[in-house]
PDB file of C-alpha atoms and ligand atoms in Angstrom:
ATOM      1  CA  MET A  74     100.186 115.710 109.817  1.00 44.00           C
ATOM      2  CA  ILE A  75      96.772 115.611 111.437  1.00 46.00           C
ATOM      3  CA  LEU A  76      94.972 112.354 111.889  1.00 50.00           C
ATOM      4  CA  HIS A  77      91.336 112.610 111.440  1.00 51.00           C
ATOM      5  CA  PHE A  78      89.039 110.116 113.082  1.00 51.00           C
ATOM      6  CA  PRO A  79      86.270 109.181 110.662  1.00 54.00           C
ATOM      7  CA  GLY A  80      82.573 109.482 111.528  1.00 56.00           C
ATOM      8  CA  ARG A  81      80.563 112.196 112.667  1.00 62.00           C
ATOM      9  CA  ALA A  82      81.773 114.411 115.720  1.00 74.00           C
ATOM     10  CA  ALA A  83      80.148 113.667 118.862  1.00 83.00           C
ATOM     11  CA  GLU A  84      77.319 116.089 120.415  1.00 88.00           C
ATOM     12  CA  LEU A  85      78.474 117.223 123.871  1.00 91.00           C
ATOM     13  CA  PRO A  86      75.948 116.460 126.623  1.00 90.00           C
ATOM     14  CA  PHE A  87      75.840 120.050 128.195  1.00 95.00           C
ATOM     15  CA  VAL A  88      73.026 122.400 128.541  1.00 96.00           C
ATOM     16  CA  SER A  89      73.760 125.558 126.735  1.00 97.00           C
ATOM     17  CA  PRO A  90      71.857 128.716 128.257  1.00 97.00           C
ATOM     18  CA  SER A  91      70.003 130.225 125.251  1.00 97.00           C
ATOM     19  CA  HIS A  92      68.966 133.669 126.550  1.00 97.00           C
ATOM     20  CA  MET A  93      72.139 135.605 125.552  1.00 98.00           C
ATOM     21  CA  CYS A  94      74.641 135.573 122.822  1.00 98.00           C
ATOM     22  CA  CYS A  95      77.630 133.570 124.014  1.00 98.00           C
ATOM     23  CA  ASN A  96      80.175 136.060 122.571  1.00 97.00           C
ATOM     24  CA  CYS A  97      78.862 139.592 123.255  1.00 97.00           C
ATOM     25  CA  GLY A  98      76.153 138.802 125.690  1.00 97.00           C
ATOM     26  CA  GLN A  99      73.137 140.472 123.583  1.00 96.00           C
ATOM     27  CA  ARG A 100      69.846 139.154 124.436  1.00 97.00           C
ATOM     28  CA  SER A 101      68.067 139.449 121.159  1.00 96.00           C
ATOM     29  CA  ASP A 102      68.137 138.533 117.617  1.00 96.00           C
ATOM     30  CA  LEU A 103      69.839 134.944 118.658  1.00 97.00           C
ATOM     31  CA  HIS A 104      70.354 131.950 116.583  1.00 97.00           C
ATOM     32  CA  PRO A 105      71.273 128.515 117.888  1.00 97.00           C
ATOM     33  CA  ILE A 106      74.436 127.266 115.886  1.00 97.00           C
ATOM     34  CA  GLU A 107      75.938 124.013 116.007  1.00 96.00           C
ATOM     35  CA  VAL A 108      79.638 124.690 116.495  1.00 96.00           C
ATOM     36  CA  THR A 109      82.353 122.212 116.037  1.00 94.00           C
ATOM     37  CA  LEU A 110      84.871 122.348 118.934  1.00 94.00           C
ATOM     38  CA  LYS A 111      88.288 121.072 117.722  1.00 89.00           C
ATOM     39  CA  TYR A 112      91.038 119.818 120.210  1.00 86.00           C
ATOM     40  CA  THR A 113      94.281 119.043 118.489  1.00 80.00           C
ATOM     41  CA  ARG A 114      97.233 117.248 120.550  1.00 78.00           C
ATOM     42  CA  TYR A 115     100.600 117.204 118.917  1.00 74.00           C
ATOM     43  CA  PHE A 116     102.988 114.076 119.436  1.00 72.00           C
ATOM     44  CA  LEU A 117     106.322 115.451 117.732  1.00 71.00           C
ATOM     45  CA  LEU A 118     105.189 116.558 114.275  1.00 71.00           C
ATOM     46  CA  ALA A 119     101.961 114.597 114.084  1.00 74.00           C
ATOM     47  CA  GLY A 120      98.776 115.338 115.716  1.00 74.00           C
ATOM     48  CA  THR A 121      95.407 113.899 116.676  1.00 77.00           C
ATOM     49  CA  GLU A 122      92.397 115.962 116.288  1.00 81.00           C
ATOM     50  CA  THR A 123      88.935 115.538 118.232  1.00 84.00           C
ATOM     51  CA  ASN A 124      86.005 117.156 117.194  1.00 89.00           C
ATOM     52  CA  LEU A 125      82.923 117.758 119.483  1.00 92.00           C
ATOM     53  CA  LEU A 126      79.481 119.604 118.658  1.00 94.00           C
ATOM     54  CA  LEU A 127      77.902 121.994 120.957  1.00 96.00           C
ATOM     55  CA  THR A 128      74.838 124.144 120.073  1.00 97.00           C
ATOM     56  CA  LEU A 129      75.436 127.540 121.137  1.00 98.00           C
ATOM     57  CA  PRO A 130      73.419 131.027 120.879  1.00 98.00           C
ATOM     58  CA  PHE A 131      74.980 133.590 118.676  1.00 98.00           C
ATOM     59  CA  CYS A 132      73.460 137.097 117.689  1.00 97.00           C
ATOM     60  CA  THR A 133      73.530 137.965 113.950  1.00 97.00           C
ATOM     61  CA  GLY A 134      76.776 140.265 114.505  1.00 96.00           C
ATOM     62  CA  CYS A 135      78.734 137.326 116.329  1.00 97.00           C
ATOM     63  CA  ILE A 136      77.707 134.419 114.030  1.00 96.00           C
ATOM     64  CA  GLY A 137      80.861 134.685 112.024  1.00 95.00           C
ATOM     65  CA  THR A 138      82.964 133.892 115.067  1.00 95.00           C
ATOM     66  CA  ALA A 139      81.332 130.489 115.711  1.00 96.00           C
ATOM     67  CA  ASP A 140      83.659 128.522 113.316  1.00 92.00           C
ATOM     68  CA  ARG A 141      86.826 130.836 113.577  1.00 91.00           C
ATOM     69  CA  TYR A 142      89.406 128.696 115.436  1.00 88.00           C
ATOM     70  CA  ARG A 143      91.921 129.980 117.573  1.00 84.00           C
ATOM     71  CA  LEU A 144      95.440 129.639 116.361  1.00 80.00           C
ATOM     72  CA  GLY A 145      97.466 127.235 118.461  1.00 77.00           C
ATOM     73  CA  LEU A 146     100.992 127.864 119.622  1.00 77.00           C
ATOM     74  CA  LEU A 147     102.324 125.756 116.610  1.00 78.00           C
ATOM     75  CA  SER A 148     100.360 127.788 114.131  1.00 82.00           C
ATOM     76  CA  LYS A 149     101.633 130.970 115.537  1.00 86.00           C
ATOM     77  CA  ALA A 150     105.116 129.743 115.476  1.00 88.00           C
ATOM     78  CA  LEU A 151     104.712 128.557 111.865  1.00 90.00           C
ATOM     79  CA  ILE A 152     103.325 132.080 110.916  1.00 90.00           C
ATOM     80  CA  THR A 153     106.177 133.925 112.678  1.00 91.00           C
ATOM     81  CA  MET A 154     108.673 131.601 110.930  1.00 93.00           C
ATOM     82  CA  GLY A 155     106.980 132.689 107.547  1.00 94.00           C
ATOM     83  CA  VAL A 156     107.143 136.366 108.424  1.00 93.00           C
ATOM     84  CA  PHE A 157     110.858 135.886 109.184  1.00 94.00           C
ATOM     85  CA  PHE A 158     111.427 134.133 105.790  1.00 94.00           C
ATOM     86  CA  VAL A 159     109.944 137.150 104.080  1.00 93.00           C
ATOM     87  CA  LEU A 160     111.763 139.774 106.060  1.00 92.00           C
ATOM     88  CA  MET A 161     115.084 137.733 105.553  1.00 90.00           C
ATOM     89  CA  GLY A 162     114.343 138.018 101.774  1.00 91.00           C
ATOM     90  CA  ALA A 163     113.407 141.628 102.095  1.00 90.00           C
ATOM     91  CA  LEU A 164     116.550 142.511 103.870  1.00 87.00           C
ATOM     92  CA  MET A 165     118.586 140.754 101.338  1.00 86.00           C
ATOM     93  CA  PHE A 166     117.064 143.082  98.645  1.00 87.00           C
ATOM     94  CA  ILE A 167     118.272 146.254 100.285  1.00 86.00           C
ATOM     95  CA  PRO A 168     121.674 147.179  99.190  1.00 85.00           C
ATOM     96  CA  MET A 169     124.249 146.336 101.827  1.00 80.00           C
ATOM     97  CA  ASN A 170     125.565 149.968 102.263  1.00 82.00           C
ATOM     98  CA  PHE A 171     122.069 151.224 103.200  1.00 83.00           C
ATOM     99  CA  LEU A 172     121.986 149.107 106.294  1.00 83.00           C
ATOM    100  CA  PRO A 173     123.603 149.875 109.488  1.00 85.00           C
ATOM    101  CA  ASP A 174     126.784 147.771 110.374  1.00 86.00           C
ATOM    102  CA  LEU A 175     124.784 146.080 113.264  1.00 85.00           C
ATOM    103  CA  VAL A 176     121.999 145.035 110.773  1.00 85.00           C
ATOM    104  CA  ARG A 177     124.406 144.086 108.164  1.00 83.00           C
ATOM    105  CA  ASP A 178     126.374 141.844 110.340  1.00 86.00           C
ATOM    106  CA  ASN A 179     123.453 140.149 111.993  1.00 88.00           C
ATOM    107  CA  LEU A 180     120.850 139.693 109.139  1.00 87.00           C
ATOM    108  CA  GLY A 181     119.136 136.591 110.553  1.00 89.00           C
ATOM    109  CA  ARG A 182     118.962 137.941 114.178  1.00 92.00           C
ATOM    110  CA  THR A 183     117.253 141.096 112.830  1.00 90.00           C
ATOM    111  CA  ALA A 184     114.882 139.466 110.695  1.00 91.00           C
ATOM    112  CA  ALA A 185     113.870 137.089 113.848  1.00 93.00           C
ATOM    113  CA  ILE A 186     113.605 139.868 116.162  1.00 93.00           C
ATOM    114  CA  LEU A 187     111.421 141.897 113.776  1.00 92.00           C
ATOM    115  CA  ALA A 188     109.402 138.701 112.935  1.00 93.00           C
ATOM    116  CA  VAL A 189     108.533 138.051 116.826  1.00 93.00           C
ATOM    117  CA  LEU A 190     107.912 141.961 117.280  1.00 93.00           C
ATOM    118  CA  LEU A 191     105.525 142.254 114.317  1.00 92.00           C
ATOM    119  CA  MET A 192     103.516 139.046 115.142  1.00 90.00           C
ATOM    120  CA  ALA A 193     103.219 140.049 118.841  1.00 88.00           C
ATOM    121  CA  ALA A 194     101.960 143.394 117.898  1.00 89.00           C
ATOM    122  CA  TYR A 195      99.541 141.609 115.503  1.00 87.00           C
ATOM    123  CA  PHE A 196      98.065 139.429 117.799  1.00 80.00           C
ATOM    124  CA  ARG A 197      97.719 142.127 120.436  1.00 80.00           C
ATOM    125  CA  LEU A 198      96.103 144.612 117.969  1.00 81.00           C
ATOM    126  CA  ARG A 199      93.639 141.972 117.062  1.00 78.00           C
ATOM    127  CA  LYS A 200      91.531 142.631 119.979  1.00 81.00           C
ATOM    128  CA  PRO A 201      87.578 142.512 119.383  1.00 85.00           C
ATOM    129  CA  ASP A 202      85.482 145.636 119.450  1.00 83.00           C
ATOM    130  CA  LEU A 203      83.375 145.696 122.536  1.00 84.00           C
ATOM    131  CA  PRO A 204      80.930 144.460 123.610  1.00 91.00           C
ATOM    132  CA  ARG A 205      82.159 141.600 121.534  1.00 93.00           C
ATOM    133  CA  THR A 206      84.547 139.365 123.765  1.00 94.00           C
ATOM    134  CA  SER A 207      86.300 137.482 121.133  1.00 94.00           C
ATOM    135  CA  ASN A 208      87.021 137.671 117.379  1.00 92.00           C
ATOM    136  CA  ASP A 209      87.463 133.790 117.481  1.00 93.00           C
ATOM    137  CA  GLN A 210      85.262 131.360 118.814  1.00 95.00           C
ATOM    138  CA  PRO A 211      84.217 132.480 122.118  1.00 96.00           C
ATOM    139  CA  ILE A 212      83.812 128.991 123.681  1.00 97.00           C
ATOM    140  CA  TYR A 213      86.673 126.684 122.775  1.00 95.00           C
ATOM    141  CA  LEU A 214      88.207 123.289 123.815  1.00 92.00           C
ATOM    142  CA  ARG A 215      91.072 123.908 126.404  1.00 91.00           C
ATOM    143  CA  GLY A 216      91.589 120.559 127.410  1.00 90.00           C
ATOM    144  CA  LEU A 217      90.508 116.857 127.378  1.00 89.00           C
ATOM    145  CA  LYS A 218      91.126 114.067 129.772  1.00 89.00           C
ATOM    146  CA  ARG A 219      90.723 110.443 128.540  1.00 84.00           C
ATOM    147  CA  THR A 220      90.537 107.250 130.312  1.00 82.00           C
ATOM    148  CA  PHE A 221      93.081 104.505 129.490  1.00 80.00           C
ATOM    149  CA  ARG A 222      90.663 103.147 126.998  1.00 80.00           C
ATOM    150  CA  GLY A 223      90.172 106.369 125.203  1.00 75.00           C
ATOM    151  CA  ASP A 224      86.807 107.573 126.607  1.00 79.00           C
ATOM    152  CA  ILE A 225      86.447 111.176 127.322  1.00 82.00           C
ATOM    153  CA  ARG A 226      86.771 111.569 131.181  1.00 88.00           C
ATOM    154  CA  SER A 227      86.748 115.346 131.628  1.00 93.00           C
ATOM    155  CA  ILE A 228      86.453 118.366 129.223  1.00 94.00           C
ATOM    156  CA  THR A 229      87.976 121.783 129.866  1.00 96.00           C
ATOM    157  CA  LEU A 230      85.975 124.512 128.091  1.00 97.00           C
ATOM    158  CA  GLY A 231      87.535 128.055 127.807  1.00 96.00           C
ATOM    159  CA  PHE A 232      84.983 131.007 127.525  1.00 97.00           C
ATOM    160  CA  SER A 233      85.887 134.611 126.427  1.00 96.00           C
ATOM    161  CA  ASN A 234      82.538 135.893 128.159  1.00 97.00           C
ATOM    162  CA  PRO A 235      82.687 135.634 131.789  1.00 96.00           C
ATOM    163  CA  GLU A 236      78.918 136.206 132.319  1.00 97.00           C
ATOM    164  CA  TYR A 237      78.179 133.422 129.793  1.00 98.00           C
ATOM    165  CA  ALA A 238      80.558 131.118 131.575  1.00 98.00           C
ATOM    166  CA  GLY A 239      78.689 131.811 135.056  1.00 97.00           C
ATOM    167  CA  GLU A 240      75.495 130.738 133.154  1.00 97.00           C
ATOM    168  CA  PHE A 241      76.832 127.779 131.634  1.00 98.00           C
ATOM    169  CA  ARG A 242      78.225 126.567 134.921  1.00 97.00           C
ATOM    170  CA  LYS A 243      74.794 127.043 136.482  1.00 97.00           C
ATOM    171  CA  ALA A 244      73.041 125.205 133.762  1.00 98.00           C
ATOM    172  CA  ASN A 245      75.530 122.218 134.217  1.00 97.00           C
ATOM    173  CA  GLN A 246      76.301 122.450 137.825  1.00 97.00           C
ATOM    174  CA  ASP A 247      76.136 118.490 138.406  1.00 96.00           C
ATOM    175  CA  LEU A 248      78.745 118.012 135.720  1.00 95.00           C
ATOM    176  CA  CYS A 249      80.987 120.780 137.143  1.00 96.00           C
ATOM    177  CA  ASP A 250      80.664 119.304 140.599  1.00 96.00           C
ATOM    178  CA  SER A 251      81.684 115.761 139.322  1.00 95.00           C
ATOM    179  CA  GLY A 252      84.718 117.158 137.420  1.00 94.00           C
ATOM    180  CA  ALA A 253      83.326 115.888 133.993  1.00 94.00           C
ATOM    181  CA  LEU A 254      83.221 119.574 133.080  1.00 96.00           C
ATOM    182  CA  VAL A 255      85.678 122.243 133.763  1.00 97.00           C
ATOM    183  CA  ILE A 256      85.023 125.875 132.901  1.00 97.00           C
ATOM    184  CA  ARG A 257      87.693 128.343 132.455  1.00 96.00           C
ATOM    185  CA  SER A 258      86.779 132.026 132.038  1.00 93.00           C
ATOM    186  CA  GLU A 259      89.425 134.113 130.255  1.00 84.00           C
ATOM    187  CA  LYS A 260      88.360 137.360 132.402  1.00 70.00           C
TER     188      LYS A 260
HETATM  189 ZN1   ZN B1639      76.741 138.628 119.813  1.00 67.31          ZN
END
């Protein structure tokens, strides 16, 4: 269950360098896109979601990644669990005498191991084609610190393109120095 806060998401007060694509780094054919960055926090089974807006430059080839959200750990776990049940069902359809003893005696464990291996391979193979640095949002909300009253005190942004991360840091140096903005580059 995700609790949505009503109203329009707040625009982040950061300066976005506009001379290169924030994903692949291309310097022509650029379009400013207003991107919604999502931050979800889970408390047991409930979550709160914060949406913040940031305008970023994308080339035509990378526009599709602007609103493709990264899967959180919980989503990955849920998908793996779905794959587990599908495998479990598939294993049960195979006549028992076709299965090796070890598998027959450990159906659940076999399905669990296969599900984890399959999903690990899938997420590993989903690497982007160079020069693109990410198939998902190249810039995303990694962390959010709030004051006791709920105001945002500090924002951590993750960048898949280290060059754009460097340019973004330069353009917002004062906010980085004060700790209001933390930039994390993946590479
Ligand atoms: Zn691009």
